[in-house]
Amino acid sequence: IRDACLTPELASETTLQPVGRHKVDAAVFFSDIVIPVKLAGVGVEIVAGRGPVIDHPIRTAADVAALRPIDPASLDPIREAVAMTVAELGTTPLIGFAGAPFTLASYLVEGGPSKDQQRARTLMFSDPHTWAALLNWCADITGEFLRAQVEAGASAAQLFDSWIGSLSELNYLRRVAPHSRRAIDHLRGLDVPRVHFGVGSGEVLAAMYSIGVDAIGVDWRISLDEAE
């Protein structure tokens, strides 16, 4: 999966398949949430049957301080894949895709997928300064990842928060929302719709919308009438 995400021809082909087969209204750029982490130099493998696994989980202030900004040149395969895809799609829009800071941080701290994000939430409460520094880093790399897609031709941008359902509204607003806003702010100056989607996000929908997006997405747990 990792190689497919970083090979423009494969990423483009995979993105296009649902459009060709099912005639969907829009395509969503094929990637994995941890690809920006990989491009920023963090050791991560996508393990079959488990998902992303971090070589050296982030647990301390020193670990966060060792993280480096993403090199703009590392985003060239993403730009190329998006441009190829847009050229094939014609009038069908392409939605850019990137993981939200909380979900990226959860993978980094937990070392891989987690059912409850216990280590991540523990760091959030026990060392809020380190937590904030980590989420700022996550916001910047994923914001640049999303911006590269839009600059290459994506018609909309979606910030995807897989694990947001593990937070209360209060904790989201205090410890996460400012960093999600920071990620979205990387799109400043680009005239595209901004969408924020979270899994199990019924309790925090209004808070998610407040970060400065144009729309929110919902999963099967909440009806469109309730979300509205």
CSV table of C-alpha atoms in Angstrom, one decimal:
chain,number,residue,atom,x,y,z
A,1,ILE,CA,0.0,0.0,0.0
A,2,ARG,CA,2.8,2.4,0.9
A,3,ASP,CA,4.5,1.9,-2.5
A,4,ALA,CA,1.2,2.3,-4.3
A,5,CYS,CA,0.6,5.6,-2.5
A,6,LEU,CA,4.0,7.0,-3.5
A,7,THR,CA,4.0,5.7,-7.1
A,8,PRO,CA,2.0,8.3,-9.1
A,9,GLU,CA,0.7,5.9,-11.7
A,10,LEU,CA,-0.5,3.4,-9.1
A,11,ALA,CA,-2.1,6.1,-6.9
A,12,SER,CA,-3.8,7.6,-9.9
A,13,GLU,CA,-5.1,4.3,-11.2
A,14,THR,CA,-6.5,3.3,-7.7
A,15,THR,CA,-8.2,6.7,-7.3
A,16,LEU,CA,-9.8,6.3,-10.7
A,17,GLN,CA,-11.2,2.8,-10.3
A,18,PRO,CA,-14.4,3.6,-8.3
A,19,VAL,CA,-15.2,6.3,-10.9
A,20,GLY,CA,-14.9,3.9,-13.8
A,21,ARG,CA,-16.7,1.0,-12.1
A,22,HIS,CA,-19.4,2.7,-10.1
A,23,LYS,CA,-19.8,6.2,-11.7
A,24,VAL,CA,-19.5,8.0,-8.3
A,25,ASP,CA,-20.0,11.7,-8.2
A,26,ALA,CA,-16.4,12.4,-7.2
A,27,ALA,CA,-13.1,10.7,-6.7
A,28,VAL,CA,-11.2,10.7,-3.4
A,29,PHE,CA,-7.4,10.8,-3.7
A,30,PHE,CA,-6.0,7.4,-2.8
A,31,SER,CA,-3.5,7.6,0.0
A,32,ASP,CA,-2.9,6.4,3.6
A,33,ILE,CA,-3.2,8.7,6.6
A,34,VAL,CA,0.5,8.1,7.6
A,35,ILE,CA,2.0,9.0,4.2
A,36,PRO,CA,2.9,12.5,5.3
A,37,VAL,CA,4.6,11.0,8.4
A,38,LYS,CA,6.6,8.8,6.1
A,39,LEU,CA,7.5,11.7,3.8
A,40,ALA,CA,8.7,13.7,6.8
A,41,GLY,CA,11.3,11.0,7.6
A,42,VAL,CA,9.5,8.9,10.3
A,43,GLY,CA,10.0,5.2,10.0
A,44,VAL,CA,6.6,3.6,9.3
A,45,GLU,CA,5.5,0.5,7.6
A,46,ILE,CA,1.9,-0.5,6.6
A,47,VAL,CA,1.6,-4.1,7.9
A,48,ALA,CA,-0.9,-6.4,6.3
A,49,GLY,CA,-3.7,-7.2,8.7
A,50,ARG,CA,-2.7,-4.5,11.2
A,51,GLY,CA,-2.2,-1.2,9.4
A,52,PRO,CA,0.5,1.5,10.0
A,53,VAL,CA,3.2,0.6,12.4
A,54,ILE,CA,5.7,3.2,13.7
A,55,ASP,CA,9.4,2.1,14.0
A,56,HIS,CA,10.0,4.3,17.1
A,57,PRO,CA,6.9,5.6,18.8
A,58,ILE,CA,6.9,9.2,19.9
A,59,ARG,CA,6.6,9.3,23.7
A,60,THR,CA,8.7,12.2,25.1
A,61,ALA,CA,9.5,15.8,24.5
A,62,ALA,CA,12.9,14.8,23.1
A,63,ASP,CA,11.2,12.5,20.6
A,64,VAL,CA,9.0,15.4,19.4
A,65,ALA,CA,12.0,17.8,19.2
A,66,ALA,CA,13.7,15.3,16.9
A,67,LEU,CA,11.0,15.5,14.3
A,68,ARG,CA,11.8,17.4,11.2
A,69,PRO,CA,9.6,19.5,8.8
A,70,ILE,CA,8.4,17.9,5.6
A,71,ASP,CA,10.7,18.6,2.6
A,72,PRO,CA,8.5,20.2,-0.2
A,73,ALA,CA,10.3,18.1,-2.8
A,74,SER,CA,9.1,14.9,-1.1
A,75,LEU,CA,5.6,15.9,-2.1
A,76,ASP,CA,6.4,15.7,-5.8
A,77,PRO,CA,5.0,12.2,-6.3
A,78,ILE,CA,1.7,13.4,-4.7
A,79,ARG,CA,1.5,16.4,-7.0
A,80,GLU,CA,2.2,14.2,-10.0
A,81,ALA,CA,-0.4,11.6,-9.0
A,82,VAL,CA,-3.0,14.3,-8.5
A,83,ALA,CA,-2.3,16.0,-11.8
A,84,MET,CA,-2.5,12.7,-13.7
A,85,THR,CA,-5.8,11.8,-12.0
A,86,VAL,CA,-7.4,15.2,-12.7
A,87,ALA,CA,-6.4,14.9,-16.3
A,88,GLU,CA,-8.2,11.6,-16.6
A,89,LEU,CA,-11.3,12.6,-14.5
A,90,GLY,CA,-12.4,15.4,-16.8
A,91,THR,CA,-15.4,17.1,-15.2
A,92,THR,CA,-15.6,14.7,-12.3
A,93,PRO,CA,-14.1,16.4,-9.2
A,94,LEU,CA,-11.2,15.1,-7.1
A,95,ILE,CA,-11.4,15.4,-3.3
A,96,GLY,CA,-8.0,15.8,-1.7
A,97,PHE,CA,-7.3,13.6,1.4
A,98,ALA,CA,-5.2,14.0,4.5
A,99,GLY,CA,-5.3,12.8,8.1
A,100,ALA,CA,-6.1,15.2,10.9
A,101,PRO,CA,-3.5,16.0,13.6
A,102,PHE,CA,-5.1,14.0,16.4
A,103,THR,CA,-5.2,10.8,14.3
A,104,LEU,CA,-1.6,11.2,13.1
A,105,ALA,CA,-0.5,11.9,16.7
A,106,SER,CA,-2.4,8.8,17.9
A,107,TYR,CA,-0.5,6.6,15.4
A,108,LEU,CA,2.8,8.1,16.4
A,109,VAL,CA,2.3,7.8,20.1
A,110,GLU,CA,0.6,4.4,20.1
A,111,GLY,CA,3.0,3.0,17.6
A,112,GLY,CA,0.2,1.7,15.5
A,113,PRO,CA,-3.6,1.3,15.4
A,114,SER,CA,-5.3,1.4,18.8
A,115,LYS,CA,-8.8,0.7,20.0
A,116,ASP,CA,-8.9,3.5,22.6
A,117,GLN,CA,-5.8,5.7,22.0
A,118,GLN,CA,-5.0,5.4,25.7
A,119,ARG,CA,-1.3,6.3,25.4
A,120,ALA,CA,-2.1,9.3,23.2
A,121,ARG,CA,-4.7,10.6,25.6
A,122,THR,CA,-2.4,10.0,28.5
A,123,LEU,CA,0.3,12.2,26.9
A,124,MET,CA,-2.4,14.8,26.1
A,125,PHE,CA,-3.2,15.1,29.9
A,126,SER,CA,0.2,14.4,31.5
A,127,ASP,CA,2.4,16.6,29.3
A,128,PRO,CA,0.2,19.2,27.5
A,129,HIS,CA,3.2,21.1,26.2
A,130,THR,CA,4.7,18.1,24.5
A,131,TRP,CA,1.3,17.1,23.2
A,132,ALA,CA,0.8,20.6,21.7
A,133,ALA,CA,4.2,20.5,20.0
A,134,LEU,CA,3.5,17.1,18.5
A,135,LEU,CA,0.1,18.2,17.2
A,136,ASN,CA,1.6,21.3,15.7
A,137,TRP,CA,4.1,19.2,13.8
A,138,CYS,CA,1.3,16.9,12.6
A,139,ALA,CA,-0.8,19.9,11.6
A,140,ASP,CA,2.0,21.3,9.5
A,141,ILE,CA,3.0,18.1,7.6
A,142,THR,CA,-0.6,17.1,6.9
A,143,GLY,CA,-1.5,20.7,6.0
A,144,GLU,CA,1.3,20.8,3.4
A,145,PHE,CA,0.3,17.4,2.1
A,146,LEU,CA,-3.2,18.6,1.6
A,147,ARG,CA,-2.1,21.8,0.0
A,148,ALA,CA,0.0,20.0,-2.5
A,149,GLN,CA,-3.0,18.1,-3.7
A,150,VAL,CA,-5.1,21.2,-4.1
A,151,GLU,CA,-2.3,23.1,-5.9
A,152,ALA,CA,-2.0,20.1,-8.3
A,153,GLY,CA,-5.7,20.3,-9.2
A,154,ALA,CA,-7.9,18.7,-6.5
A,155,SER,CA,-11.3,20.4,-6.4
A,156,ALA,CA,-11.9,20.1,-2.7
A,157,ALA,CA,-9.9,19.2,0.5
A,158,GLN,CA,-10.9,16.8,3.2
A,159,LEU,CA,-9.3,16.5,6.6
A,160,PHE,CA,-10.0,13.0,8.0
A,161,ASP,CA,-10.0,12.2,11.7
A,162,SER,CA,-10.3,8.4,12.2
A,163,TRP,CA,-10.0,8.4,16.0
A,164,ILE,CA,-11.8,11.6,17.0
A,165,GLY,CA,-14.7,9.5,18.5
A,166,SER,CA,-12.5,8.8,21.5
A,167,LEU,CA,-12.6,12.4,22.7
A,168,SER,CA,-15.2,14.4,24.6
A,169,GLU,CA,-16.2,17.7,23.1
A,170,LEU,CA,-14.4,19.6,25.9
A,171,ASN,CA,-11.1,17.8,25.3
A,172,TYR,CA,-11.5,18.2,21.6
A,173,LEU,CA,-12.0,21.9,21.9
A,174,ARG,CA,-9.1,22.4,24.3
A,175,ARG,CA,-6.5,19.9,23.1
A,176,VAL,CA,-7.2,19.2,19.4
A,177,ALA,CA,-9.3,21.8,17.6
A,178,PRO,CA,-6.6,24.5,17.5
A,179,HIS,CA,-4.3,22.1,15.7
A,180,SER,CA,-6.9,20.9,13.2
A,181,ARG,CA,-7.5,24.6,12.5
A,182,ARG,CA,-3.8,25.0,12.0
A,183,ALA,CA,-3.8,22.2,9.4
A,184,ILE,CA,-6.7,23.7,7.5
A,185,ASP,CA,-5.0,27.1,7.6
A,186,HIS,CA,-2.4,25.7,5.3
A,187,LEU,CA,-5.0,26.0,2.6
A,188,ARG,CA,-5.3,29.8,3.0
A,189,GLY,CA,-5.5,31.5,-0.3
A,190,LEU,CA,-6.8,28.5,-2.2
A,191,ASP,CA,-10.4,28.7,-3.3
A,192,VAL,CA,-11.6,25.2,-2.6
A,193,PRO,CA,-14.3,23.7,-0.3
A,194,ARG,CA,-12.8,22.4,3.0
A,195,VAL,CA,-14.4,19.4,4.5
A,196,HIS,CA,-13.8,17.9,8.0
A,197,PHE,CA,-14.8,14.2,8.5
A,198,GLY,CA,-14.5,12.2,11.6
A,199,VAL,CA,-15.4,8.6,12.6
A,200,GLY,CA,-17.8,8.4,15.6
A,201,SER,CA,-17.9,12.1,15.7
A,202,GLY,CA,-21.6,12.7,16.7
A,203,GLU,CA,-20.7,14.5,20.0
A,204,VAL,CA,-18.2,16.8,18.4
A,205,LEU,CA,-19.7,17.7,15.1
A,206,ALA,CA,-20.3,21.4,16.0
A,207,ALA,CA,-16.8,21.7,17.4
A,208,MET,CA,-15.3,20.1,14.2
A,209,TYR,CA,-17.2,22.6,12.1
A,210,SER,CA,-15.8,25.5,14.2
A,211,ILE,CA,-12.2,25.0,13.0
A,212,GLY,CA,-13.0,27.0,9.8
A,213,VAL,CA,-14.3,24.4,7.3
A,214,ASP,CA,-17.1,24.7,4.8
A,215,ALA,CA,-18.7,21.4,5.6
A,216,ILE,CA,-18.5,18.3,7.8
A,217,GLY,CA,-18.9,14.7,6.9
A,218,VAL,CA,-20.7,12.0,9.0
A,219,ASP,CA,-20.5,8.3,9.3
A,220,TRP,CA,-23.2,5.7,9.6
A,221,ARG,CA,-23.7,6.4,13.3
A,222,ILE,CA,-25.6,9.7,12.8
A,223,SER,CA,-28.3,10.6,10.3
A,224,LEU,CA,-28.0,13.5,8.0
A,225,ASP,CA,-31.0,15.1,9.6
A,226,GLU,CA,-29.4,15.0,13.1
A,227,ALA,CA,-26.1,16.2,11.7
A,228,GLU,CA,-27.7,19.2,10.1
